[in-house]
Tab-separated table of C-alpha atoms in Angstrom:
chain	number	residue	atom	x	y	z
A	1	UNK	CA	57.350	9.786	-64.025
A	2	UNK	CA	58.625	6.260	-64.775
A	3	UNK	CA	62.108	4.724	-64.043
A	4	UNK	CA	64.272	3.358	-66.713
A	5	UNK	CA	62.714	0.038	-66.126
A	6	UNK	CA	59.237	1.368	-66.917
A	7	UNK	CA	57.926	0.974	-63.479
A	8	UNK	CA	56.386	3.936	-61.434
A	9	UNK	CA	58.614	5.745	-59.001
A	10	UNK	CA	58.049	4.262	-55.612
A	11	UNK	CA	57.920	7.473	-53.690
A	12	UNK	CA	55.259	8.366	-51.201
A	13	UNK	CA	54.094	11.128	-49.014
A	14	UNK	CA	52.087	11.135	-45.716
A	15	UNK	CA	50.422	14.117	-44.008
A	16	UNK	CA	51.735	14.408	-40.531
A	17	UNK	CA	49.951	17.423	-39.132
A	18	UNK	CA	51.250	20.377	-40.920
A	19	UNK	CA	54.250	18.431	-42.153
A	20	UNK	CA	54.755	15.893	-44.886
A	21	UNK	CA	56.670	12.582	-44.471
A	22	UNK	CA	58.345	11.736	-47.854
A	23	UNK	CA	59.172	8.013	-47.935
A	24	UNK	CA	61.027	6.189	-50.725
A	25	UNK	CA	61.467	2.574	-49.562
A	26	UNK	CA	63.619	1.550	-52.515
A	27	UNK	CA	66.024	4.427	-51.768
A	28	UNK	CA	66.083	3.737	-48.036
A	29	UNK	CA	65.098	7.410	-47.740
A	30	UNK	CA	62.754	9.382	-45.426
A	31	UNK	CA	62.397	13.116	-45.023
A	32	UNK	CA	60.178	15.516	-43.289
A	33	UNK	CA	59.273	18.746	-45.198
A	34	UNK	CA	56.523	21.351	-45.236
A	35	UNK	CA	53.592	21.066	-47.645
A	36	UNK	CA	55.021	23.639	-50.008
A	37	UNK	CA	58.251	21.632	-50.242
A	38	UNK	CA	56.455	18.426	-50.958
A	39	UNK	CA	54.612	20.172	-53.836
A	40	UNK	CA	57.939	21.329	-55.293
A	41	UNK	CA	59.349	17.875	-55.041
A	42	UNK	CA	56.360	16.514	-56.820
A	43	UNK	CA	56.761	18.995	-59.685
A	44	UNK	CA	60.473	18.401	-59.791
A	45	UNK	CA	60.123	14.768	-60.100
A	46	UNK	CA	57.707	15.123	-62.773
A	47	UNK	CA	60.015	17.413	-64.651
A	48	UNK	CA	57.834	20.446	-64.489
A	49	UNK	CA	59.690	22.898	-62.294
A	50	UNK	CA	62.957	23.363	-60.406
A	51	UNK	CA	62.974	23.356	-56.644
A	52	UNK	CA	64.120	26.164	-54.332
A	53	UNK	CA	66.851	25.699	-51.609
A	54	UNK	CA	69.841	23.630	-51.213
A	55	UNK	CA	68.396	21.004	-48.976
A	56	UNK	CA	65.369	20.470	-51.135
A	57	UNK	CA	67.614	20.173	-54.273
A	58	UNK	CA	69.752	17.661	-52.596
A	59	UNK	CA	66.583	15.626	-51.654
A	60	UNK	CA	65.214	15.856	-55.171
A	61	UNK	CA	68.637	14.544	-56.527
A	62	UNK	CA	68.523	11.637	-54.016
A	63	UNK	CA	65.000	10.758	-55.161
A	64	UNK	CA	65.968	10.892	-58.793
A	65	UNK	CA	69.078	8.749	-58.333
A	66	UNK	CA	68.613	4.968	-59.095
A	67	UNK	CA	67.425	3.023	-56.120
A	68	UNK	CA	67.276	-0.716	-55.612
A	69	UNK	CA	65.138	-2.599	-58.077
A	70	UNK	CA	61.502	-3.161	-56.935
A	71	UNK	CA	61.123	-6.693	-55.621
A	72	UNK	CA	59.580	-9.061	-58.250
A	73	UNK	CA	58.251	-12.496	-58.283
A	74	UNK	CA	60.732	-15.192	-58.686
A	75	UNK	CA	61.358	-16.824	-62.248
A	76	UNK	CA	62.707	-19.973	-63.460
A	77	UNK	CA	63.185	-23.357	-61.921
A	78	UNK	CA	62.972	-23.959	-58.205
A	79	UNK	CA	66.658	-23.874	-57.149
A	80	UNK	CA	66.717	-21.814	-54.131
A	81	UNK	CA	63.686	-22.666	-52.004
A	82	UNK	CA	63.263	-20.491	-49.005
A	83	UNK	CA	63.030	-23.446	-46.541
A	84	UNK	CA	61.742	-27.025	-46.031
A	85	UNK	CA	58.858	-26.952	-43.725
A	86	UNK	CA	57.595	-30.229	-42.169
A	87	UNK	CA	54.018	-30.302	-41.029
A	88	UNK	CA	54.678	-33.229	-38.500
A	89	UNK	CA	50.869	-33.175	-37.597
A	90	UNK	CA	47.789	-31.062	-37.727
A	91	UNK	CA	46.946	-32.300	-34.249
A	92	UNK	CA	47.354	-30.213	-31.169
A	93	UNK	CA	47.285	-30.630	-27.372
A	94	UNK	CA	45.784	-27.363	-26.553
A	95	UNK	CA	42.250	-25.960	-26.834
A	96	UNK	CA	42.726	-22.270	-27.610
A	97	UNK	CA	39.379	-20.524	-27.259
A	98	UNK	CA	40.011	-18.480	-30.507
A	99	UNK	CA	41.677	-21.115	-32.508
A	100	UNK	CA	41.074	-20.840	-36.290
A	101	UNK	CA	42.621	-24.087	-37.142
A	102	UNK	CA	39.812	-26.506	-37.940
A	103	UNK	CA	41.905	-29.795	-38.064
A	104	UNK	CA	40.965	-32.503	-35.547
A	105	UNK	CA	43.000	-31.878	-32.305
A	106	UNK	CA	43.369	-35.630	-31.368
A	107	UNK	CA	42.919	-37.699	-34.560
A	108	UNK	CA	44.975	-35.782	-37.250
A	109	UNK	CA	47.507	-37.996	-39.053
A	110	UNK	CA	51.207	-37.786	-37.936
A	111	UNK	CA	54.078	-37.659	-40.443
A	112	UNK	CA	55.882	-41.036	-40.531
A	113	UNK	CA	59.552	-41.204	-40.286
A	114	UNK	CA	59.859	-42.204	-43.919
A	115	UNK	CA	58.085	-39.250	-45.283
A	116	UNK	CA	60.319	-36.979	-43.020
A	117	UNK	CA	63.464	-38.754	-44.191
A	118	UNK	CA	62.506	-38.517	-47.873
A	119	UNK	CA	61.554	-34.784	-47.630
A	120	UNK	CA	64.877	-33.949	-45.955
A	121	UNK	CA	66.991	-35.974	-48.460
A	122	UNK	CA	65.045	-34.461	-51.495
A	123	UNK	CA	65.434	-30.938	-50.158
A	124	UNK	CA	69.106	-31.265	-49.334
A	125	UNK	CA	69.856	-32.938	-52.544
A	126	UNK	CA	68.246	-30.094	-54.408
A	127	UNK	CA	70.396	-27.613	-52.590
A	128	UNK	CA	73.506	-29.381	-53.451
A	129	UNK	CA	72.538	-29.759	-57.021
A	130	UNK	CA	72.167	-25.877	-57.278
A	131	UNK	CA	75.378	-25.117	-55.408
A	132	UNK	CA	73.671	-23.846	-52.147
A	133	UNK	CA	75.539	-24.161	-48.937
A	134	UNK	CA	72.864	-23.477	-46.213
A	135	UNK	CA	69.692	-25.278	-45.340
A	136	UNK	CA	66.639	-24.148	-43.349
A	137	UNK	CA	64.409	-26.670	-41.690
A	138	UNK	CA	61.160	-25.181	-40.041
A	139	UNK	CA	58.544	-27.234	-38.096
A	140	UNK	CA	54.822	-26.439	-38.329
A	141	UNK	CA	51.628	-27.843	-37.041
A	142	UNK	CA	48.973	-28.012	-35.558
A	143	UNK	CA	51.554	-28.403	-32.734
A	144	UNK	CA	54.707	-29.911	-34.241
A	145	UNK	CA	55.943	-31.208	-30.949
A	146	UNK	CA	52.643	-33.209	-30.609
A	147	UNK	CA	54.501	-35.656	-32.851
A	148	UNK	CA	57.635	-36.031	-30.772
A	149	UNK	CA	59.067	-39.046	-32.510
A	150	UNK	CA	58.846	-37.336	-35.829
A	151	UNK	CA	60.342	-34.225	-34.483
A	152	UNK	CA	63.311	-35.938	-32.771
A	153	UNK	CA	64.052	-38.021	-36.061
A	154	UNK	CA	63.639	-35.122	-38.421
A	155	UNK	CA	65.984	-32.692	-36.675
A	156	UNK	CA	68.640	-35.270	-35.926
A	157	UNK	CA	68.546	-36.821	-39.268
A	158	UNK	CA	68.701	-33.501	-40.961
A	159	UNK	CA	71.531	-32.384	-38.942
A	160	UNK	CA	73.543	-35.465	-39.778
A	161	UNK	CA	72.756	-35.346	-43.472
A	162	UNK	CA	73.642	-31.692	-43.784
A	163	UNK	CA	77.118	-32.282	-42.123
A	164	UNK	CA	77.650	-35.115	-44.690
A	165	UNK	CA	76.789	-32.809	-47.559
A	166	UNK	CA	78.841	-29.879	-46.242
A	167	UNK	CA	75.697	-27.710	-45.567
A	168	UNK	CA	75.163	-25.458	-42.552
A	169	UNK	CA	71.554	-25.831	-41.311
A	170	UNK	CA	69.175	-23.623	-39.238
A	171	UNK	CA	66.469	-25.175	-37.100
A	172	UNK	CA	63.285	-23.285	-36.419
A	173	UNK	CA	59.871	-24.221	-34.910
A	174	UNK	CA	56.565	-22.485	-34.283
A	175	UNK	CA	55.077	-24.059	-31.108
A	176	UNK	CA	52.720	-23.640	-28.218
A	177	UNK	CA	55.408	-24.694	-25.856
A	178	UNK	CA	53.020	-27.207	-24.052
A	179	UNK	CA	55.349	-30.180	-23.545
A	180	UNK	CA	57.522	-31.661	-20.788
A	181	UNK	CA	60.863	-30.223	-19.681
A	182	UNK	CA	62.770	-33.140	-21.144
A	183	UNK	CA	61.598	-32.192	-24.586
A	184	UNK	CA	62.232	-28.467	-23.828
A	185	UNK	CA	65.840	-29.111	-22.892
A	186	UNK	CA	66.391	-31.276	-26.039
A	187	UNK	CA	64.762	-28.653	-28.307
A	188	UNK	CA	66.887	-26.037	-26.648
A	189	UNK	CA	70.055	-27.817	-27.624
A	190	UNK	CA	68.867	-28.409	-31.175
A	191	UNK	CA	66.889	-25.453	-32.390
A	192	UNK	CA	68.253	-22.056	-33.314
A	193	UNK	CA	64.875	-20.206	-33.263
A	194	UNK	CA	61.680	-20.865	-31.436
A	195	UNK	CA	58.505	-18.988	-32.070
A	196	UNK	CA	56.556	-19.484	-28.897
A	197	UNK	CA	52.923	-18.637	-28.483
A	198	UNK	CA	52.358	-17.056	-25.084
A	199	UNK	CA	49.603	-14.482	-24.783
A	200	UNK	CA	50.584	-13.094	-21.390
A	201	UNK	CA	50.618	-13.706	-17.642
A	202	UNK	CA	48.799	-16.514	-15.978
A	203	UNK	CA	45.354	-15.107	-16.036
A	204	UNK	CA	45.598	-14.185	-19.837
A	205	UNK	CA	47.289	-17.287	-20.945
A	206	UNK	CA	44.902	-19.592	-19.227
A	207	UNK	CA	41.789	-17.778	-20.349
A	208	UNK	CA	42.738	-17.862	-23.960
A	209	UNK	CA	45.163	-20.774	-24.283
A	210	UNK	CA	44.027	-23.560	-21.995
A	211	UNK	CA	44.610	-27.236	-22.313
A	212	UNK	CA	41.924	-29.845	-22.977
A	213	UNK	CA	39.167	-29.508	-20.468
A	214	UNK	CA	40.244	-25.945	-19.540
A	215	UNK	CA	43.466	-27.225	-17.935
A	216	UNK	CA	45.975	-24.548	-17.149
A	217	UNK	CA	48.919	-24.377	-19.462
A	218	UNK	CA	50.714	-21.405	-17.935
A	219	UNK	CA	53.262	-23.126	-15.667
A	220	UNK	CA	54.487	-25.513	-18.405
A	221	UNK	CA	54.696	-22.920	-21.142
A	222	UNK	CA	56.313	-20.185	-19.116
A	223	UNK	CA	58.785	-22.775	-17.679
A	224	UNK	CA	59.796	-23.875	-21.156
A	225	UNK	CA	60.052	-20.319	-22.332
A	226	UNK	CA	62.641	-19.858	-19.511
A	227	UNK	CA	64.533	-22.963	-20.576
A	228	UNK	CA	64.905	-21.557	-24.144
A	229	UNK	CA	66.088	-18.203	-22.862
A	230	UNK	CA	68.680	-19.815	-20.548
A	231	UNK	CA	70.065	-21.920	-23.368
A	232	UNK	CA	70.534	-18.991	-25.726
A	233	UNK	CA	67.946	-19.926	-28.172
A	234	UNK	CA	66.529	-17.144	-30.141
A	235	UNK	CA	63.243	-16.777	-28.443
A	236	UNK	CA	60.387	-14.974	-30.316
A	237	UNK	CA	57.218	-14.639	-28.188
A	238	UNK	CA	54.007	-14.256	-30.094
A	239	UNK	CA	51.068	-12.772	-28.382
A	240	UNK	CA	47.628	-13.027	-29.861
A	241	UNK	CA	45.752	-9.897	-29.119
A	242	UNK	CA	41.950	-9.630	-28.498
A	243	UNK	CA	39.674	-6.816	-27.727
A	244	UNK	CA	40.034	-7.663	-24.043
A	245	UNK	CA	43.835	-7.863	-23.840
A	246	UNK	CA	44.586	-4.936	-26.306
A	247	UNK	CA	44.692	-2.270	-23.410
A	248	UNK	CA	47.082	-4.629	-21.440
A	249	UNK	CA	49.844	-4.691	-24.005
A	250	UNK	CA	52.102	-2.530	-21.974
A	251	UNK	CA	51.918	-4.779	-18.923
A	252	UNK	CA	52.393	-7.823	-21.144
A	253	UNK	CA	55.464	-6.359	-22.720
A	254	UNK	CA	56.886	-5.428	-19.217
A	255	UNK	CA	56.200	-8.969	-18.007
A	256	UNK	CA	57.742	-10.506	-21.143
A	257	UNK	CA	60.899	-8.364	-20.648
A	258	UNK	CA	61.249	-9.057	-16.923
A	259	UNK	CA	60.502	-12.821	-17.153
A	260	UNK	CA	62.147	-13.985	-20.374
A	261	UNK	CA	64.335	-11.376	-22.053
A	262	UNK	CA	63.133	-12.615	-25.517
A	263	UNK	CA	64.904	-11.494	-28.746
A	264	UNK	CA	61.652	-10.270	-30.203
A	265	UNK	CA	58.108	-9.975	-29.258
A	266	UNK	CA	55.349	-10.360	-31.924
A	267	UNK	CA	51.884	-8.853	-31.151
A	268	UNK	CA	49.386	-10.059	-33.591
A	269	UNK	CA	45.718	-9.380	-33.699
A	270	UNK	CA	43.556	-12.617	-33.484
A	271	UNK	CA	41.761	-13.991	-36.691
A	272	UNK	CA	38.053	-14.211	-36.350
A	273	UNK	CA	36.877	-17.923	-36.300
A	274	UNK	CA	33.920	-20.064	-35.236
A	275	UNK	CA	35.763	-20.957	-31.949
A	276	UNK	CA	36.131	-17.399	-31.162
A	277	UNK	CA	32.630	-16.550	-31.916
A	278	UNK	CA	31.429	-19.325	-29.685
A	279	UNK	CA	33.651	-18.017	-26.921
A	280	UNK	CA	32.569	-14.546	-27.465
A	281	UNK	CA	36.096	-13.344	-28.198
A	282	UNK	CA	36.743	-10.624	-30.893
A	283	UNK	CA	39.646	-8.891	-32.512
A	284	UNK	CA	40.734	-5.450	-31.108
A	285	UNK	CA	39.670	-2.191	-32.611
A	286	UNK	CA	42.660	-1.399	-35.045
A	287	UNK	CA	43.125	2.134	-33.785
A	288	UNK	CA	43.333	0.931	-30.215
A	289	UNK	CA	45.558	-1.833	-31.078
A	290	UNK	CA	48.056	0.411	-33.050
A	291	UNK	CA	48.341	2.962	-30.104
A	292	UNK	CA	48.737	0.300	-27.521
A	293	UNK	CA	51.330	-1.601	-29.762
A	294	UNK	CA	53.283	1.635	-29.769
A	295	UNK	CA	53.280	1.867	-26.021
A	296	UNK	CA	54.428	-1.618	-25.658
A	297	UNK	CA	57.022	-1.268	-28.369
A	298	UNK	CA	58.563	1.629	-26.443
A	299	UNK	CA	58.714	-0.388	-23.244
A	300	UNK	CA	60.542	-3.327	-25.128
A	301	UNK	CA	62.794	-1.003	-27.028
A	302	UNK	CA	63.995	0.575	-23.875
A	303	UNK	CA	65.130	-3.043	-22.781
A	304	UNK	CA	66.776	-3.874	-26.041
A	305	UNK	CA	63.942	-6.052	-27.271
A	306	UNK	CA	62.529	-5.890	-30.833
A	307	UNK	CA	58.756	-5.562	-31.303
A	308	UNK	CA	57.077	-6.810	-34.525
A	309	UNK	CA	53.730	-6.581	-36.231
A	310	UNK	CA	54.190	-8.868	-39.127
A	311	UNK	CA	52.564	-6.649	-41.677
A	312	UNK	CA	54.648	-3.633	-40.665
A	313	UNK	CA	58.181	-5.152	-40.969
A	314	UNK	CA	60.253	-2.200	-42.515
A	315	UNK	CA	63.658	-3.873	-42.465
A	316	UNK	CA	63.602	-4.725	-46.238
A	317	UNK	CA	61.361	-4.496	-49.192
A	318	UNK	CA	59.607	-7.755	-50.078
A	319	UNK	CA	57.125	-8.792	-52.708
A	320	UNK	CA	55.191	-11.432	-50.520
A	321	UNK	CA	53.976	-11.057	-46.931
A	322	UNK	CA	55.111	-14.657	-46.150
A	323	UNK	CA	57.369	-17.294	-47.643
A	324	UNK	CA	54.631	-18.252	-50.226
A	325	UNK	CA	56.392	-15.954	-52.733
A	326	UNK	CA	59.753	-17.498	-52.019
A	327	UNK	CA	59.334	-21.217	-53.053
A	328	UNK	CA	59.052	-22.740	-49.588
A	329	UNK	CA	58.745	-26.544	-49.633
A	330	UNK	CA	56.163	-27.353	-47.083
A	331	UNK	CA	55.505	-31.071	-46.698
A	332	UNK	CA	52.487	-32.567	-45.168
A	333	UNK	CA	52.087	-36.028	-43.720
A	334	UNK	CA	50.637	-37.376	-47.084
A	335	UNK	CA	53.809	-36.401	-48.888
A	336	UNK	CA	52.402	-33.507	-50.861
A	337	UNK	CA	54.386	-30.257	-51.299
A	338	UNK	CA	52.661	-26.996	-50.698
A	339	UNK	CA	53.674	-23.405	-50.609
A	340	UNK	CA	51.742	-22.665	-47.408
A	341	UNK	CA	51.426	-24.450	-44.109
A	342	UNK	CA	47.770	-23.344	-43.485
A	343	UNK	CA	45.124	-25.963	-44.011
A	344	UNK	CA	44.308	-26.908	-47.524
A	345	UNK	CA	40.601	-26.515	-46.959
A	346	UNK	CA	41.177	-22.898	-45.983
A	347	UNK	CA	43.043	-21.779	-49.065
A	348	UNK	CA	40.743	-23.792	-51.380
A	349	UNK	CA	37.824	-21.979	-49.885
A	350	UNK	CA	39.424	-18.865	-51.176
A	351	UNK	CA	39.875	-20.367	-54.703
A	352	UNK	CA	43.590	-20.859	-54.206
A	353	UNK	CA	45.603	-23.958	-55.147
A	354	UNK	CA	48.912	-23.806	-53.272
A	355	UNK	CA	50.103	-27.338	-53.968
A	356	UNK	CA	52.886	-27.704	-56.512
A	357	UNK	CA	54.363	-31.128	-56.091
A	358	UNK	CA	54.870	-34.367	-54.113
A	359	UNK	CA	57.662	-36.504	-52.870
A	360	UNK	CA	58.851	-39.413	-55.051
A	361	UNK	CA	61.938	-41.342	-56.212
A	362	UNK	CA	64.313	-41.277	-59.141
A	363	UNK	CA	65.348	-44.386	-61.171
A	364	UNK	CA	68.147	-45.016	-58.610
A	365	UNK	CA	65.743	-44.937	-55.708
A	366	UNK	CA	66.873	-41.648	-54.268
A	367	UNK	CA	64.189	-39.355	-52.862
A	368	UNK	CA	63.214	-36.475	-55.068
A	369	UNK	CA	60.689	-33.602	-55.360
A	370	UNK	CA	58.327	-34.316	-58.288
A	371	UNK	CA	57.285	-30.672	-59.169
A	372	UNK	CA	54.703	-28.975	-61.341
A	373	UNK	CA	56.453	-26.127	-62.900
A	374	UNK	CA	53.253	-24.481	-64.037
A	375	UNK	CA	51.913	-24.503	-60.460
A	376	UNK	CA	55.115	-22.961	-59.202
A	377	UNK	CA	54.742	-20.134	-61.640
A	378	UNK	CA	51.128	-19.614	-60.749
A	379	UNK	CA	51.867	-19.520	-57.069
A	380	UNK	CA	54.658	-16.969	-57.524
A	381	UNK	CA	52.098	-14.631	-58.946
A	382	UNK	CA	50.555	-14.331	-55.556
A	383	UNK	CA	52.425	-11.126	-54.750
A	384	UNK	CA	51.782	-7.489	-54.049
A	385	UNK	CA	51.893	-6.509	-57.776
A	386	UNK	CA	48.611	-8.362	-58.174
A	387	UNK	CA	46.686	-6.344	-55.610
A	388	UNK	CA	45.124	-2.982	-56.773
A	389	UNK	CA	44.538	-2.175	-53.097
A	390	UNK	CA	48.209	-2.088	-52.573
A	391	UNK	CA	49.345	-0.283	-55.662
A	392	UNK	CA	49.436	3.303	-54.058
A	393	UNK	CA	50.067	2.372	-50.475
A	394	UNK	CA	53.361	3.337	-48.810
A	395	UNK	CA	53.401	-0.084	-47.061
A	396	UNK	CA	53.264	-2.150	-50.296
A	397	UNK	CA	56.690	-3.422	-50.026
A	398	UNK	CA	56.499	-4.182	-46.332
A	399	UNK	CA	52.908	-5.559	-45.737
A	400	UNK	CA	52.789	-6.849	-49.384
A	401	UNK	CA	48.954	-7.293	-48.915
A	402	UNK	CA	49.313	-9.580	-45.847
A	403	UNK	CA	48.265	-13.242	-45.747
A	404	UNK	CA	47.252	-14.358	-49.289
A	405	UNK	CA	44.606	-16.723	-47.638
A	406	UNK	CA	43.098	-14.688	-44.806
A	407	UNK	CA	43.100	-11.381	-46.632
A	408	UNK	CA	42.247	-12.439	-50.094
A	409	UNK	CA	38.665	-11.111	-50.111
A	410	UNK	CA	39.751	-7.802	-48.633
A	411	UNK	CA	42.460	-7.366	-51.367
A	412	UNK	CA	40.180	-8.232	-54.123
A	413	UNK	CA	37.414	-5.905	-52.755
A	414	UNK	CA	40.019	-3.059	-52.916
A	415	UNK	CA	39.180	-1.312	-49.593
A	416	UNK	CA	40.913	-0.771	-46.206
A	417	UNK	CA	40.262	-3.096	-43.432
A	418	UNK	CA	41.328	-3.276	-39.838
A	419	UNK	CA	44.609	-4.934	-40.981
A	420	UNK	CA	45.328	-2.046	-43.303
A	421	UNK	CA	44.576	0.557	-40.571
A	422	UNK	CA	46.869	-0.947	-37.924
A	423	UNK	CA	49.530	-1.570	-40.452
A	424	UNK	CA	49.629	1.887	-41.767
A	425	UNK	CA	49.505	3.384	-38.403
A	426	UNK	CA	52.365	1.241	-37.000
A	427	UNK	CA	54.420	1.750	-40.132
A	428	UNK	CA	54.145	5.432	-40.006
A	429	UNK	CA	54.943	5.462	-36.398
A	430	UNK	CA	58.068	3.363	-37.138
A	431	UNK	CA	59.340	5.803	-39.807
A	432	UNK	CA	58.921	8.818	-37.445
A	433	UNK	CA	60.766	7.038	-34.733
A	434	UNK	CA	63.551	5.993	-37.058
A	435	UNK	CA	64.061	9.688	-38.074
A	436	UNK	CA	64.310	10.626	-34.401
A	437	UNK	CA	61.173	12.780	-34.489
A	438	UNK	CA	60.158	11.708	-31.055
A	439	UNK	CA	58.236	14.897	-30.183
A	440	UNK	CA	56.333	14.870	-33.401
A	441	UNK	CA	55.609	11.132	-33.210
A	442	UNK	CA	54.183	11.522	-29.744
A	443	UNK	CA	52.049	14.456	-30.697
A	444	UNK	CA	50.813	12.700	-33.743
A	445	UNK	CA	50.026	9.516	-31.906
A	446	UNK	CA	48.094	11.287	-29.255
A	447	UNK	CA	45.916	13.395	-31.614
A	448	UNK	CA	43.241	11.166	-33.028
A	449	UNK	CA	42.383	13.619	-35.901
A	450	UNK	CA	46.101	13.814	-37.041
A	451	UNK	CA	46.716	10.095	-37.181
A	452	UNK	CA	43.342	9.363	-38.794
A	453	UNK	CA	44.205	11.799	-41.590
A	454	UNK	CA	47.457	10.082	-42.185
A	455	UNK	CA	46.099	6.505	-42.157
A	456	UNK	CA	42.906	6.922	-44.114
A	457	UNK	CA	44.597	8.924	-46.883
A	458	UNK	CA	43.647	7.136	-50.040
A	459	UNK	CA	46.693	6.964	-52.393
A	460	UNK	CA	50.027	7.861	-50.875
A	461	UNK	CA	52.264	8.262	-54.116
A	462	UNK	CA	53.915	11.602	-54.218
A	463	UNK	CA	53.825	11.223	-58.093
């Protein structure tokens, strides 16, 4: 059956033991039925039979009603960019043993103040021209605070210019937190959201995220995390999970909650890299990760703290895993404009070109973005609708295929990998918990045969 727009119905089913979980993300609807009822629903949706029972009839009517439109790639000119991201430097002051960022730690170029100024002016001018009222400035690296002069200037300049133009502005940074307290207090007074990488208590942090020469980073990073919490910054802690730490997620979650009371904790599995291979560090088994993620999430939920796996974010349907699909303006120290903050060499290795412009000036000498409209349209096509692997997956509008760079080969090979497995398991768990099916969820999670049958199902569409 197709909708009135010609697209397939986005209705999925998952076996949960002897039950069937029916999930319609564009209707914001989940239901638990028996297998006979699921088959009746399938026939009813196809128009081949009527259903039996008042509750099942009501469910069929709800599924046949118009839902929200499936998310689609953006079209037209770049008028509502998701954010301005400044890559202040590719350099970094830490020596993470699993680092997959190949840029030189000490010698990477730093964005000069003129480039930061021009990027901010061009971005804010674009917003005003298109009647926007809110700006987003995000800082990326390497380690963005490794270029402190650029960071100070960019944030304070953007704040002043936004006020002049009548715009509200949100400041956000992804950081390792390895800087002095003076910088931490300043950042706590300026930034709204801080994504802070902290893998766990001292022995874990210092094993995986040391400073140069193996120097301990724990006291500085943990101290700065407390400064952010004490100053009411939205603190999001990101723990990179390895095969060694995966069974300690509950302990890490408890420690995070006790020490920092963050708004959210992100548990993400590490990406394989040459550095990790040299250090004999490997990603966790996806099944082990998913089960331990759920245990940690329960601990954090009881404390009012959200837990996120980036590919299993169910809050709203989206067409692209990251901001690549939503016209971000990521400016690097050379003044080029990209759709991704990852290293250019990484995405070019996957036959991707994510550059779509550069900074320049108009005839009056004002900073502007010189954009390649064809490149913008090409980049927008990097979305879940392009990936056959995702076509019949119930996670398609939440995972959206994952990272366009790191997962490209898997997506094109059209086979489940570790990311698919843990994403599907965590997503199914979330749906059961949201329905209040605690007893069923716990039984399903503890029975390996049951949850493997759910997760390894090929093709989740009910119709």
